[in-house]
Tab-separated table of N, CA, C and O and ligand atoms in Angstrom:
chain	number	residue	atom	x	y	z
A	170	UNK	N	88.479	98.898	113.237
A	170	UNK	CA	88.515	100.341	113.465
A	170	UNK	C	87.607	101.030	112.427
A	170	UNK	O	87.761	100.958	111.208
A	171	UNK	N	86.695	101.669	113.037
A	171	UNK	CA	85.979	102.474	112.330
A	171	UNK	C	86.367	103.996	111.260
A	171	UNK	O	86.373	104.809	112.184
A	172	UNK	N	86.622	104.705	110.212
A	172	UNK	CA	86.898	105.724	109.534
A	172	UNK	C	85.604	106.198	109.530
A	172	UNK	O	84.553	105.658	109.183
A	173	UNK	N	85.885	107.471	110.044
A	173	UNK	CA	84.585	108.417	109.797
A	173	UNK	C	84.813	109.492	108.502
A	173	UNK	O	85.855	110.143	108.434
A	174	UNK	N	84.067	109.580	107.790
A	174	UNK	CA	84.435	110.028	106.147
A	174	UNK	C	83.170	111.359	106.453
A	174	UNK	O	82.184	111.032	107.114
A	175	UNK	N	83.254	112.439	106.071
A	175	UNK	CA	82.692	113.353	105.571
A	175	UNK	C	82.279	113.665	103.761
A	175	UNK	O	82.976	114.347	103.009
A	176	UNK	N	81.059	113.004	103.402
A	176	UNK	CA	80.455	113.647	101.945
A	176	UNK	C	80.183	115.163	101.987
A	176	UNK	O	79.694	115.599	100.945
A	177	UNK	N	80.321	115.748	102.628
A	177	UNK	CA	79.446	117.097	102.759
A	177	UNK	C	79.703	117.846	104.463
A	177	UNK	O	79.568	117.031	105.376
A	178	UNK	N	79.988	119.040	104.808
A	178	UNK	CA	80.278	119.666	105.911
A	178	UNK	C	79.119	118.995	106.694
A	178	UNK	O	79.385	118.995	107.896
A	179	UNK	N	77.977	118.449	106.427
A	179	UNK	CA	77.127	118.527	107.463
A	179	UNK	C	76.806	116.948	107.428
A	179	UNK	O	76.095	116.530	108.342
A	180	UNK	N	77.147	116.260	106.702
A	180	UNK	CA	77.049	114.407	106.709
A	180	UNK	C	78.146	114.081	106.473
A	180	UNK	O	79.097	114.489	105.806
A	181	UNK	N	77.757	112.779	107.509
A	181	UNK	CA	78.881	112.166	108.097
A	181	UNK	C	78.617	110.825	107.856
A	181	UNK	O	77.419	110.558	107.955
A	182	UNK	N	79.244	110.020	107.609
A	182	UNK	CA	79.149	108.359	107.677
A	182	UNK	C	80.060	107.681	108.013
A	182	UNK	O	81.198	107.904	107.601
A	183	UNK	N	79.799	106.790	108.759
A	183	UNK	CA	81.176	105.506	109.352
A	183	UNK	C	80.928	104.237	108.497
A	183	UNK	O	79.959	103.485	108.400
A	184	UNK	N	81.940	104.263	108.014
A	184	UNK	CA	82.182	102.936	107.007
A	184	UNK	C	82.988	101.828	107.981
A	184	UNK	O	83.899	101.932	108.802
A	185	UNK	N	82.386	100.995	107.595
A	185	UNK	CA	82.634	99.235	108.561
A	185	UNK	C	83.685	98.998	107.636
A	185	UNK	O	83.397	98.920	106.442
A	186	UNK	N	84.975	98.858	108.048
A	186	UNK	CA	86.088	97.623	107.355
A	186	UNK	C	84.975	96.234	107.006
A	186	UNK	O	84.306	95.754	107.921
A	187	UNK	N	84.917	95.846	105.986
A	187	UNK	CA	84.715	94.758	105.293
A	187	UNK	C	85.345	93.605	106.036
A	187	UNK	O	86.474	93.935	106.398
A	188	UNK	N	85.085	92.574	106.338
A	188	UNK	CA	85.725	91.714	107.061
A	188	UNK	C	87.160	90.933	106.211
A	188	UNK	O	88.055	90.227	106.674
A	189	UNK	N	86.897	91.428	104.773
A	189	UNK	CA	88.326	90.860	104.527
A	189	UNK	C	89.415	91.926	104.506
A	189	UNK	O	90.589	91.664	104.246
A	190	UNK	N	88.850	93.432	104.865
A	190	UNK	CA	89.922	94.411	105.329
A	190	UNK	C	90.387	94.035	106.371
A	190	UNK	O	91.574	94.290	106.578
A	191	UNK	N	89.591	93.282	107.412
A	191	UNK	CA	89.960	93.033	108.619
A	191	UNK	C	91.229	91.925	108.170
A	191	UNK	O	92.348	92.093	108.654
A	192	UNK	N	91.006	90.967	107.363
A	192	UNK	CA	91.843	90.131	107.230
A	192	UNK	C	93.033	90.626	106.322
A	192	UNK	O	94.041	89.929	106.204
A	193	UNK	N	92.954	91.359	105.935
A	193	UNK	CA	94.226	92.171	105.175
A	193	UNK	C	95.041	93.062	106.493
A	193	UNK	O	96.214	93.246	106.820
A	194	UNK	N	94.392	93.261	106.743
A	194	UNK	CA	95.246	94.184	108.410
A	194	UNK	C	95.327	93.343	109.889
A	194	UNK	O	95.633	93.829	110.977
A	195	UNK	N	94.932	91.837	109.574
A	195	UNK	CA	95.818	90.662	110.230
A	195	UNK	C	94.621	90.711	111.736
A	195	UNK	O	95.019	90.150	112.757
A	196	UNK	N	93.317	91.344	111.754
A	196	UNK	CA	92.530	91.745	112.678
A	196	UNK	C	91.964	90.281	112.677
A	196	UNK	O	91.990	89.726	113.775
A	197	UNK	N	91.524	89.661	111.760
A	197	UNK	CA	91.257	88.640	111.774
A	197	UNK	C	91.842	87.734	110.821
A	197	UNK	O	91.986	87.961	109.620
A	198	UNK	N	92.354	86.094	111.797
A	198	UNK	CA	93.251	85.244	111.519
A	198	UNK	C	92.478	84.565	110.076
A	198	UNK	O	91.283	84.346	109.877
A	199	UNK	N	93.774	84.319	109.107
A	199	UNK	CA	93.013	83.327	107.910
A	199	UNK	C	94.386	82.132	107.253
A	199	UNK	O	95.578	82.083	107.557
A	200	UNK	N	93.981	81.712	106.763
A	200	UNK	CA	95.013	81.102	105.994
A	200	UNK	C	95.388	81.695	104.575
A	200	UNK	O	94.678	81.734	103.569
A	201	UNK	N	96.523	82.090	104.727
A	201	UNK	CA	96.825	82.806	103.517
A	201	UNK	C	97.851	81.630	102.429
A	201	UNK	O	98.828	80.910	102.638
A	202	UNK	N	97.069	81.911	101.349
A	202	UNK	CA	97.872	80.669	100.793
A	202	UNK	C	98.602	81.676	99.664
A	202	UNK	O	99.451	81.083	98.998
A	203	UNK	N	98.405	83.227	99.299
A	203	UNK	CA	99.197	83.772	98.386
A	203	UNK	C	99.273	85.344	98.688
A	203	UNK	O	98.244	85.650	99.290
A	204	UNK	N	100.067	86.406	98.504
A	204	UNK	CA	99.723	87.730	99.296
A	204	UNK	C	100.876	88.376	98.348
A	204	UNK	O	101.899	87.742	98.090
A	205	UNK	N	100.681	89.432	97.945
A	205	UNK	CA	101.301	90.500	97.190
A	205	UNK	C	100.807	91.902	97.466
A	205	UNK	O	99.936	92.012	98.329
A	206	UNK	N	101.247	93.002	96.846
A	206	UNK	CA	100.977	94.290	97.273
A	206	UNK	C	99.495	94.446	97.362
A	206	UNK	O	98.909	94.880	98.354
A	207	UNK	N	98.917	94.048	96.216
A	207	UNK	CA	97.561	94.497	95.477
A	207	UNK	C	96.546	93.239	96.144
A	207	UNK	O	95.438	93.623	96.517
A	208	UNK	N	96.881	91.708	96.317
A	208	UNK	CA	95.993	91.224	96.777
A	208	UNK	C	96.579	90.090	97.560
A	208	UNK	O	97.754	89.735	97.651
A	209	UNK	N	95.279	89.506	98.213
A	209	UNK	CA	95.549	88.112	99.372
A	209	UNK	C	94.416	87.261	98.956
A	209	UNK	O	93.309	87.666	98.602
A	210	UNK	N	94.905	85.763	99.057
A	210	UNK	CA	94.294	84.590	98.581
A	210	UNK	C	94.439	84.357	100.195
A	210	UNK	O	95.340	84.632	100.987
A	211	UNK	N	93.118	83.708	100.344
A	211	UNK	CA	92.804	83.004	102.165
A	211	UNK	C	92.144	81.654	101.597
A	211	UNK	O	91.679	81.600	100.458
A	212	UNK	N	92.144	80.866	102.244
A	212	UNK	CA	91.412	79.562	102.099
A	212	UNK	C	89.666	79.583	102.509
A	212	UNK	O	89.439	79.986	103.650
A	213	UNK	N	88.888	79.329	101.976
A	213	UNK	CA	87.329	79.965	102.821
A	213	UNK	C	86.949	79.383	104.025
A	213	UNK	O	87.147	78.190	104.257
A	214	UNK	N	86.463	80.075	104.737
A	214	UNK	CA	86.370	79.196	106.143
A	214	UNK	C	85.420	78.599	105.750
A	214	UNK	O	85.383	77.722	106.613
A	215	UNK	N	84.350	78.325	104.895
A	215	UNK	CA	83.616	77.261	105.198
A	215	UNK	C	83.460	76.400	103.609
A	215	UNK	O	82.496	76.511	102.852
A	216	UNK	N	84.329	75.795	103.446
A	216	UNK	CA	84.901	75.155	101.652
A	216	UNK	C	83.570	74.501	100.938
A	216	UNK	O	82.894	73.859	101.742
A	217	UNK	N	83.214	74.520	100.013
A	217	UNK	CA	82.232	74.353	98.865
A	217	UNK	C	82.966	73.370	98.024
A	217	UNK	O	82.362	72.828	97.098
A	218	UNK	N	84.364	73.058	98.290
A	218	UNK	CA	85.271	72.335	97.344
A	218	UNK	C	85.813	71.545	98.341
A	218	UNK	O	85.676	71.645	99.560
A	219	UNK	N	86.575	70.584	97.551
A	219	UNK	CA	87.873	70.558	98.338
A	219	UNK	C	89.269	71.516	97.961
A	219	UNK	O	90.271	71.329	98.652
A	220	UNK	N	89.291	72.034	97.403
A	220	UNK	CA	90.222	73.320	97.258
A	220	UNK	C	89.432	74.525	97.225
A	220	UNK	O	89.108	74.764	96.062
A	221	UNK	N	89.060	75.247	97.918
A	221	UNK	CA	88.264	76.153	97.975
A	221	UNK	C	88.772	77.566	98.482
A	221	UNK	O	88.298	77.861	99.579
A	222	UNK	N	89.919	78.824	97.748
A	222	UNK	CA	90.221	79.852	97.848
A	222	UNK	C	89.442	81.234	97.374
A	222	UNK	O	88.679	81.329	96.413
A	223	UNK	N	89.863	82.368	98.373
A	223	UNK	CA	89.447	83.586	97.781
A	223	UNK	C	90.451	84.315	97.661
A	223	UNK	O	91.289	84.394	98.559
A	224	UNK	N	90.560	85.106	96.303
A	224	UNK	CA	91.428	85.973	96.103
A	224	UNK	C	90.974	87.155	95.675
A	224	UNK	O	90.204	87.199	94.715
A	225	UNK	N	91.369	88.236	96.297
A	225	UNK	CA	90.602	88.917	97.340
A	225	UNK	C	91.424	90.479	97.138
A	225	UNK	O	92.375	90.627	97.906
A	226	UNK	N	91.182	91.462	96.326
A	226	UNK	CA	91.985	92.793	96.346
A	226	UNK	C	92.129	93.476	97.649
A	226	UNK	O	91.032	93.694	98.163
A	227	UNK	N	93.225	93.915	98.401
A	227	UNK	CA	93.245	94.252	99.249
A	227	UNK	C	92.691	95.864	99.076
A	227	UNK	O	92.177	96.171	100.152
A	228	UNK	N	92.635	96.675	98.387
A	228	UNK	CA	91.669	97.680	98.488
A	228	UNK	C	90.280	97.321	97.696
A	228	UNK	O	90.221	96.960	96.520
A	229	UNK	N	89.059	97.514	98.683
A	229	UNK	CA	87.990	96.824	98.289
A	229	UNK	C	87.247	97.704	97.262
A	229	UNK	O	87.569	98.869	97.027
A	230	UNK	N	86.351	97.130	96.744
A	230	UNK	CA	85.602	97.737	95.950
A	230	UNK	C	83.934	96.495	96.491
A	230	UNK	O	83.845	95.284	96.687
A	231	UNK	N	83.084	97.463	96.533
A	231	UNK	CA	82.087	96.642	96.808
A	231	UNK	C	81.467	95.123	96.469
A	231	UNK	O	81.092	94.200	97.193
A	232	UNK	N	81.556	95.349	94.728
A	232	UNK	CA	81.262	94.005	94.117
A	232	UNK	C	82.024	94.505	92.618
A	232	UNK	O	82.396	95.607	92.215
A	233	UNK	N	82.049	93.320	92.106
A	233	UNK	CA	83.011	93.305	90.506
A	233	UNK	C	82.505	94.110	89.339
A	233	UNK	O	83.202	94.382	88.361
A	234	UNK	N	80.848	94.593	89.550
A	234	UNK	CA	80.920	95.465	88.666
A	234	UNK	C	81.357	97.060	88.906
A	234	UNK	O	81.440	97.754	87.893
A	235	UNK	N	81.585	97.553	89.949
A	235	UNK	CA	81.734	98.773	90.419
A	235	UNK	C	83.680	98.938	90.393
A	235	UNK	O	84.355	99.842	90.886
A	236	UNK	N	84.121	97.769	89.670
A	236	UNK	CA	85.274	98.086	89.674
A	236	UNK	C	85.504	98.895	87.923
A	236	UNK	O	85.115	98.450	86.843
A	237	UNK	N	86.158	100.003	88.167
A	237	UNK	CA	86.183	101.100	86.644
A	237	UNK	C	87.524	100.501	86.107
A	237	UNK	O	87.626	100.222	84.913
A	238	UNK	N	88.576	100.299	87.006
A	238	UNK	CA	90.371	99.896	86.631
A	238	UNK	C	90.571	99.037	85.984
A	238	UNK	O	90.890	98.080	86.690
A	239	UNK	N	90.570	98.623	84.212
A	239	UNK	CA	90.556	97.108	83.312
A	239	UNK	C	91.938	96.884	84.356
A	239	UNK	O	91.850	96.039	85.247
A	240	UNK	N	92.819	97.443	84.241
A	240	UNK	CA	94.200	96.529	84.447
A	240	UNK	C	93.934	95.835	86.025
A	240	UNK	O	94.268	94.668	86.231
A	241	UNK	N	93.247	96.747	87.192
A	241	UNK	CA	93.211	96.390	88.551
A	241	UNK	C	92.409	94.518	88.173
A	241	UNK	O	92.644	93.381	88.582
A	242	UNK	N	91.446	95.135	87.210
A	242	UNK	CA	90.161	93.760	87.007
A	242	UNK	C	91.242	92.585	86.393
A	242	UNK	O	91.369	91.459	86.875
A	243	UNK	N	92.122	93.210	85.005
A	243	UNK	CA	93.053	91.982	85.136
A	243	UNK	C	93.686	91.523	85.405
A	243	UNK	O	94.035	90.492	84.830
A	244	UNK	N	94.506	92.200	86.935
A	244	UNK	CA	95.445	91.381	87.393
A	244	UNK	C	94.626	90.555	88.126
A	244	UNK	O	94.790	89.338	88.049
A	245	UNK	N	93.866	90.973	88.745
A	245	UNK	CA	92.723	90.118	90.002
A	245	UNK	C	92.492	88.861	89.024
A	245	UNK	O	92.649	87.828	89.675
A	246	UNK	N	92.199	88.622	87.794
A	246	UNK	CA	91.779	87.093	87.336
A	246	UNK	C	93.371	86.751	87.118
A	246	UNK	O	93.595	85.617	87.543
A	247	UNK	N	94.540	87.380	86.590
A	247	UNK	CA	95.529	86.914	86.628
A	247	UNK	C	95.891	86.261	88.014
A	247	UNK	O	96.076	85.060	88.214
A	248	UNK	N	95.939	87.015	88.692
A	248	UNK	CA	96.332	86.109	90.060
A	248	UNK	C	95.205	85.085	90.464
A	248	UNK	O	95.404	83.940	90.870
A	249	UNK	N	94.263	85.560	90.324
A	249	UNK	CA	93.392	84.177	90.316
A	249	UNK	C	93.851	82.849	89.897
A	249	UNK	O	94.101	81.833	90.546
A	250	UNK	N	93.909	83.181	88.335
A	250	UNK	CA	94.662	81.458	87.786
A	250	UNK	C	96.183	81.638	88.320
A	250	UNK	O	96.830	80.626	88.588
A	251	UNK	N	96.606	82.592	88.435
A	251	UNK	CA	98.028	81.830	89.030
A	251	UNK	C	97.656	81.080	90.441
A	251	UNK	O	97.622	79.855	90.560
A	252	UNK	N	97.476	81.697	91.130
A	252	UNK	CA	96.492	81.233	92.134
A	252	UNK	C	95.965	79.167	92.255
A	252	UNK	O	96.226	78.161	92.914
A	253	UNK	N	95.105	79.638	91.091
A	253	UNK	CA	94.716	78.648	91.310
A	253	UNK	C	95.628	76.672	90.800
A	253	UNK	O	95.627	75.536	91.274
A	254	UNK	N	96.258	77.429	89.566
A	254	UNK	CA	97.010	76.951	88.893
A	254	UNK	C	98.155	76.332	90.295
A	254	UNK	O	98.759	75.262	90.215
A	255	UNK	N	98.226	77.107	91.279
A	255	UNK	CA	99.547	76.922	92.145
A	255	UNK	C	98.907	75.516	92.953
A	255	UNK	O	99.693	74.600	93.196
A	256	UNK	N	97.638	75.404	93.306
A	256	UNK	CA	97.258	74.340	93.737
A	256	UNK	C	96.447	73.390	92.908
A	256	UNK	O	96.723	72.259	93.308
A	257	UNK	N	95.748	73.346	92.131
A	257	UNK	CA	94.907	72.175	91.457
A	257	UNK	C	95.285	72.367	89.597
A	257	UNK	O	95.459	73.338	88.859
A	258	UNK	N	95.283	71.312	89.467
A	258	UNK	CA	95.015	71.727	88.089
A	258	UNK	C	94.270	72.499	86.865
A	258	UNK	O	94.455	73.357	86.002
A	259	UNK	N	93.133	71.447	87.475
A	259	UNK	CA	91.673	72.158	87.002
A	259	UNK	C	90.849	73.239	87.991
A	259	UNK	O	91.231	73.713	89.061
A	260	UNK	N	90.025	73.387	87.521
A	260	UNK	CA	89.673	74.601	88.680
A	260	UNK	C	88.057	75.394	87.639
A	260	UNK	O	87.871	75.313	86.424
A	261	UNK	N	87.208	76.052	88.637
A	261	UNK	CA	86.604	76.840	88.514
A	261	UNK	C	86.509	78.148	89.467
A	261	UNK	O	86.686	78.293	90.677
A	262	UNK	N	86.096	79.192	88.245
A	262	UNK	CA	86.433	80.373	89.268
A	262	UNK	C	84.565	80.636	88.682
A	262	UNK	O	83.802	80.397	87.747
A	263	UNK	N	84.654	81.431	90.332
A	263	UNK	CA	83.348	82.108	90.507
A	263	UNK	C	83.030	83.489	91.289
A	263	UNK	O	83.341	83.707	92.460
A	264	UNK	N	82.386	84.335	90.468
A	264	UNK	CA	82.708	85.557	91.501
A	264	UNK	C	80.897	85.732	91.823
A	264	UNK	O	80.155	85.621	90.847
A	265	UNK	N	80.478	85.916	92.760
A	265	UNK	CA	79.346	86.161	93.014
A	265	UNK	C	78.876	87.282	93.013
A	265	UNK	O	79.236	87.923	94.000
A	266	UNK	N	77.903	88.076	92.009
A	266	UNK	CA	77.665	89.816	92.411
A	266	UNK	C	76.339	90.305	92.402
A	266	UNK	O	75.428	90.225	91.578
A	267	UNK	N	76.467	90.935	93.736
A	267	UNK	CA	75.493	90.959	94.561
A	267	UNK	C	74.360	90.168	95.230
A	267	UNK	O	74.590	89.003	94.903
A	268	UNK	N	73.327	90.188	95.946
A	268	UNK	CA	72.903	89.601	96.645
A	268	UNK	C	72.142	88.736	95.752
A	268	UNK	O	72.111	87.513	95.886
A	269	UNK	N	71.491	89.418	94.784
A	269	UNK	CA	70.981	88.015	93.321
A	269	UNK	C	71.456	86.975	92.948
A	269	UNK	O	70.891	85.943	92.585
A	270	UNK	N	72.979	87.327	93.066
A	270	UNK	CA	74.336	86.802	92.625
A	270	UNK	C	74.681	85.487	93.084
A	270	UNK	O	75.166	84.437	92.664
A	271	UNK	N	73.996	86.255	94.637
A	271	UNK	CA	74.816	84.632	95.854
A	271	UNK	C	75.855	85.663	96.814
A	271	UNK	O	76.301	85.192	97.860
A	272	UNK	N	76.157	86.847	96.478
A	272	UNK	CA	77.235	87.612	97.204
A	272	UNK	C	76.591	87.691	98.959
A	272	UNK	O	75.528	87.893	99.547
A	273	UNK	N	77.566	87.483	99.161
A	273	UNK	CA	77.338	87.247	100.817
A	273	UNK	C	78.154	88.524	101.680
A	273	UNK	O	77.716	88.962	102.743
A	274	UNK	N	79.426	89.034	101.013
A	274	UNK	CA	80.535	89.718	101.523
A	274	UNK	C	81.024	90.683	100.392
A	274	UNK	O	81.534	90.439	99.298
A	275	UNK	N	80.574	92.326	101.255
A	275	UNK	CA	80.522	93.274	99.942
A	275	UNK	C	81.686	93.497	99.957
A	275	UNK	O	81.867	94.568	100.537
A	276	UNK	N	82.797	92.964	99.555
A	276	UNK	CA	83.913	93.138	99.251
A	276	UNK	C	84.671	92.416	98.225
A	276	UNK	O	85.477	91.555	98.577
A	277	UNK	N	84.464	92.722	96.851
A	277	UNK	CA	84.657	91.909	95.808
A	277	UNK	C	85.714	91.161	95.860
A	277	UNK	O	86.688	91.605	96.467
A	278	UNK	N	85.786	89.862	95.247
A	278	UNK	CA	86.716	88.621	95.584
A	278	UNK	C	86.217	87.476	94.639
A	278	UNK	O	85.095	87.493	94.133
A	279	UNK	N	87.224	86.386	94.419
A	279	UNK	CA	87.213	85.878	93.223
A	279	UNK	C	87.174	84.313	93.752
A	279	UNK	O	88.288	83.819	93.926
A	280	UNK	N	86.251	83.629	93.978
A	280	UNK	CA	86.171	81.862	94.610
A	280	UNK	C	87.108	80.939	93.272
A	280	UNK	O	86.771	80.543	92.155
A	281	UNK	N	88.205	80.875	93.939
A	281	UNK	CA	88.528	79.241	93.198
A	281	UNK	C	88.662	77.681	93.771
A	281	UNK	O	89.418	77.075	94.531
A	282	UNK	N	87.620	77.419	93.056
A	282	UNK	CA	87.054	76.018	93.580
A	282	UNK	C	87.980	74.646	92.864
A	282	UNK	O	88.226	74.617	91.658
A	283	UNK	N	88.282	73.905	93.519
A	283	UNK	CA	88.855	73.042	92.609
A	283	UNK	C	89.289	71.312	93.346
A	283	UNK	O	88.832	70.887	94.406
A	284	UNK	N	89.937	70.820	92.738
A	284	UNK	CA	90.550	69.510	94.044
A	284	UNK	C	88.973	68.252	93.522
A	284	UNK	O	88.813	67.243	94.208
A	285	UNK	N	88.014	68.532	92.328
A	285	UNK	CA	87.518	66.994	92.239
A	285	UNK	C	88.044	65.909	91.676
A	285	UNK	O	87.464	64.836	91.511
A	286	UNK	N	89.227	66.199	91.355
A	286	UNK	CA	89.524	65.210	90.433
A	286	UNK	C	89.362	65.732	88.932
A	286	UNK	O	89.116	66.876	88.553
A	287	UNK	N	89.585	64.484	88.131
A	287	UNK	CA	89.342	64.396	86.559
A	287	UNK	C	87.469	64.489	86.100
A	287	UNK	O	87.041	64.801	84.989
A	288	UNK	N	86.879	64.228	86.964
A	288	UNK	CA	85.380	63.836	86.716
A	288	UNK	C	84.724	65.045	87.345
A	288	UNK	O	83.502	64.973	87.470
A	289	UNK	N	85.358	66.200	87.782
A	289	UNK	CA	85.129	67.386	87.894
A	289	UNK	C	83.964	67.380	88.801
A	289	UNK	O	83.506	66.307	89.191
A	290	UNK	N	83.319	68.813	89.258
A	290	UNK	CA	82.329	68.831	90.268
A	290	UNK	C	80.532	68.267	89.807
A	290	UNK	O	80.134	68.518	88.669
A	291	UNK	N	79.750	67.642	90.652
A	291	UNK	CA	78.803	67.485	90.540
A	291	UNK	C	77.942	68.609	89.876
A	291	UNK	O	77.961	69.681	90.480
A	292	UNK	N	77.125	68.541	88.639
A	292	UNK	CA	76.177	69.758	88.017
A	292	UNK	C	77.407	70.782	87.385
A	292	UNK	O	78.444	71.264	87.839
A	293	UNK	N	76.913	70.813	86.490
A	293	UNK	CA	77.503	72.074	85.387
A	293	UNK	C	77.147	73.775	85.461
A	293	UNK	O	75.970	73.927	85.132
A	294	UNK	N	77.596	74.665	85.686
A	294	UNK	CA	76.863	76.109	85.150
A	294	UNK	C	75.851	75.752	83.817
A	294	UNK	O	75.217	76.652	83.265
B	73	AMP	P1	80.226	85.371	98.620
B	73	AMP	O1	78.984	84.657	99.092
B	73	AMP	O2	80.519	85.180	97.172
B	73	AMP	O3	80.207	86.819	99.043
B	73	AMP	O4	81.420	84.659	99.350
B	73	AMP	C1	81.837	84.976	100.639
B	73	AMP	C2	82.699	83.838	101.094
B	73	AMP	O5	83.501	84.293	102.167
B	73	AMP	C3	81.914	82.614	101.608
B	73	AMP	O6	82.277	81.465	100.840
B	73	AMP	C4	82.347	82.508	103.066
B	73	AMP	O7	82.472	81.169	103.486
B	73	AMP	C5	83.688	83.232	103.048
B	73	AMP	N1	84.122	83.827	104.305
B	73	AMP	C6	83.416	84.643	105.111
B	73	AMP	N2	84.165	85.033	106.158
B	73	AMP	C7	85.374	84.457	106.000
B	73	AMP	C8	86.585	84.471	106.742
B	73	AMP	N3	86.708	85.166	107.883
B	73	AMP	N4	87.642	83.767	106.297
B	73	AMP	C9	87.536	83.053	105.148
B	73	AMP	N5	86.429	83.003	104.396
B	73	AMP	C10	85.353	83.688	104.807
C-alpha cells in the first residue's frame, strides 16, 4: 500500500513500503526466527552463510547512518547478538551502507552470518 505524504501544499510524493515493511505487515511471507515490538529477525532468502539472518527495525530508516536514536542504534546490535547468540555461537555481523557499501535494500538491517564451524568463514575483513 502506497502513503501519499505532502512536504509542502503543492508537492506530493508516494513513498514505496520497503520490502521489509512489507514483511513486517505479513504482505510478504518470511521466516521469522525472532520478533518484538521494535524489531524482526527473518532468515535471508538467499544465505551467504549457513546461518544467515536479518535483523531488521520495524520502523525503517533508510541506511545506519541516518539513524539520530543512540538507544534505537543500541538495541538493534543488542538484539542482533541476542539474536545471533540464540543460534550459532560464533557469528559475524555486517551491516551494509549504501550502495558503496554492498546495500541492496534501503531499509537499514543488520546481516548475521554464522554456522562455519570453529575454522570460521573463508577470507577475513
Ligand atoms: P543488503 O545488500 O545489505 O541491502 O542486504 C539485503 C539482503 O536482503 C540480501 O542479503 C537479500 O538476500 C535479502 N532479501 C531481500 N529480499 C528478501 C526477502 N523478501 N526475504 C528475506 N531476505 C531478503
Amino acid at each position: 500500500m502506497n502513503a501519499l505524504t505532502a512536504s509542502s501544499p503543492a508537492v506530493y510524493r508516494v513513498v514505496m513500503p520497503t520490502i521489509f515493511e512489507r514483511v513486517v505487515s505479513r504482505e510478504i511471507p518470511a521466516e521469522i526466527v525472532y520478533e518484538d515490538d521494535e524489531f524482526i529477525a527473518i532468515k535471508d532468502i538467499n544465505p551467504a552463510a549457513p546461518v544467515h539472518v536479518l535483523v531488521i527495525p520495524k520502523v525503517a530508516s533508510e541506511r545506519l547512518d541516518t539513524i539520530t536514536d543512540e538507544a534505537h542504534m543500541g538495541r538493534l546490535f543488542m538484539t542482533a547478538t541476542k539474536v545471533a547468540r540464540s543460534l550459532t555461537p560464533d557469528y559475524r555481523l555486517v551491516v551494509n551502507v549504501g550502495p558503496g557499501g554492498g546495500q541492496t535494500v534501503f531499509h537499514t538491517h543488520v546481516h548475521v552470518l554464522g554456522g562455519w564451524g570453529e575454522d570460521g568463514p573463508d577470507g577475513h575483513v
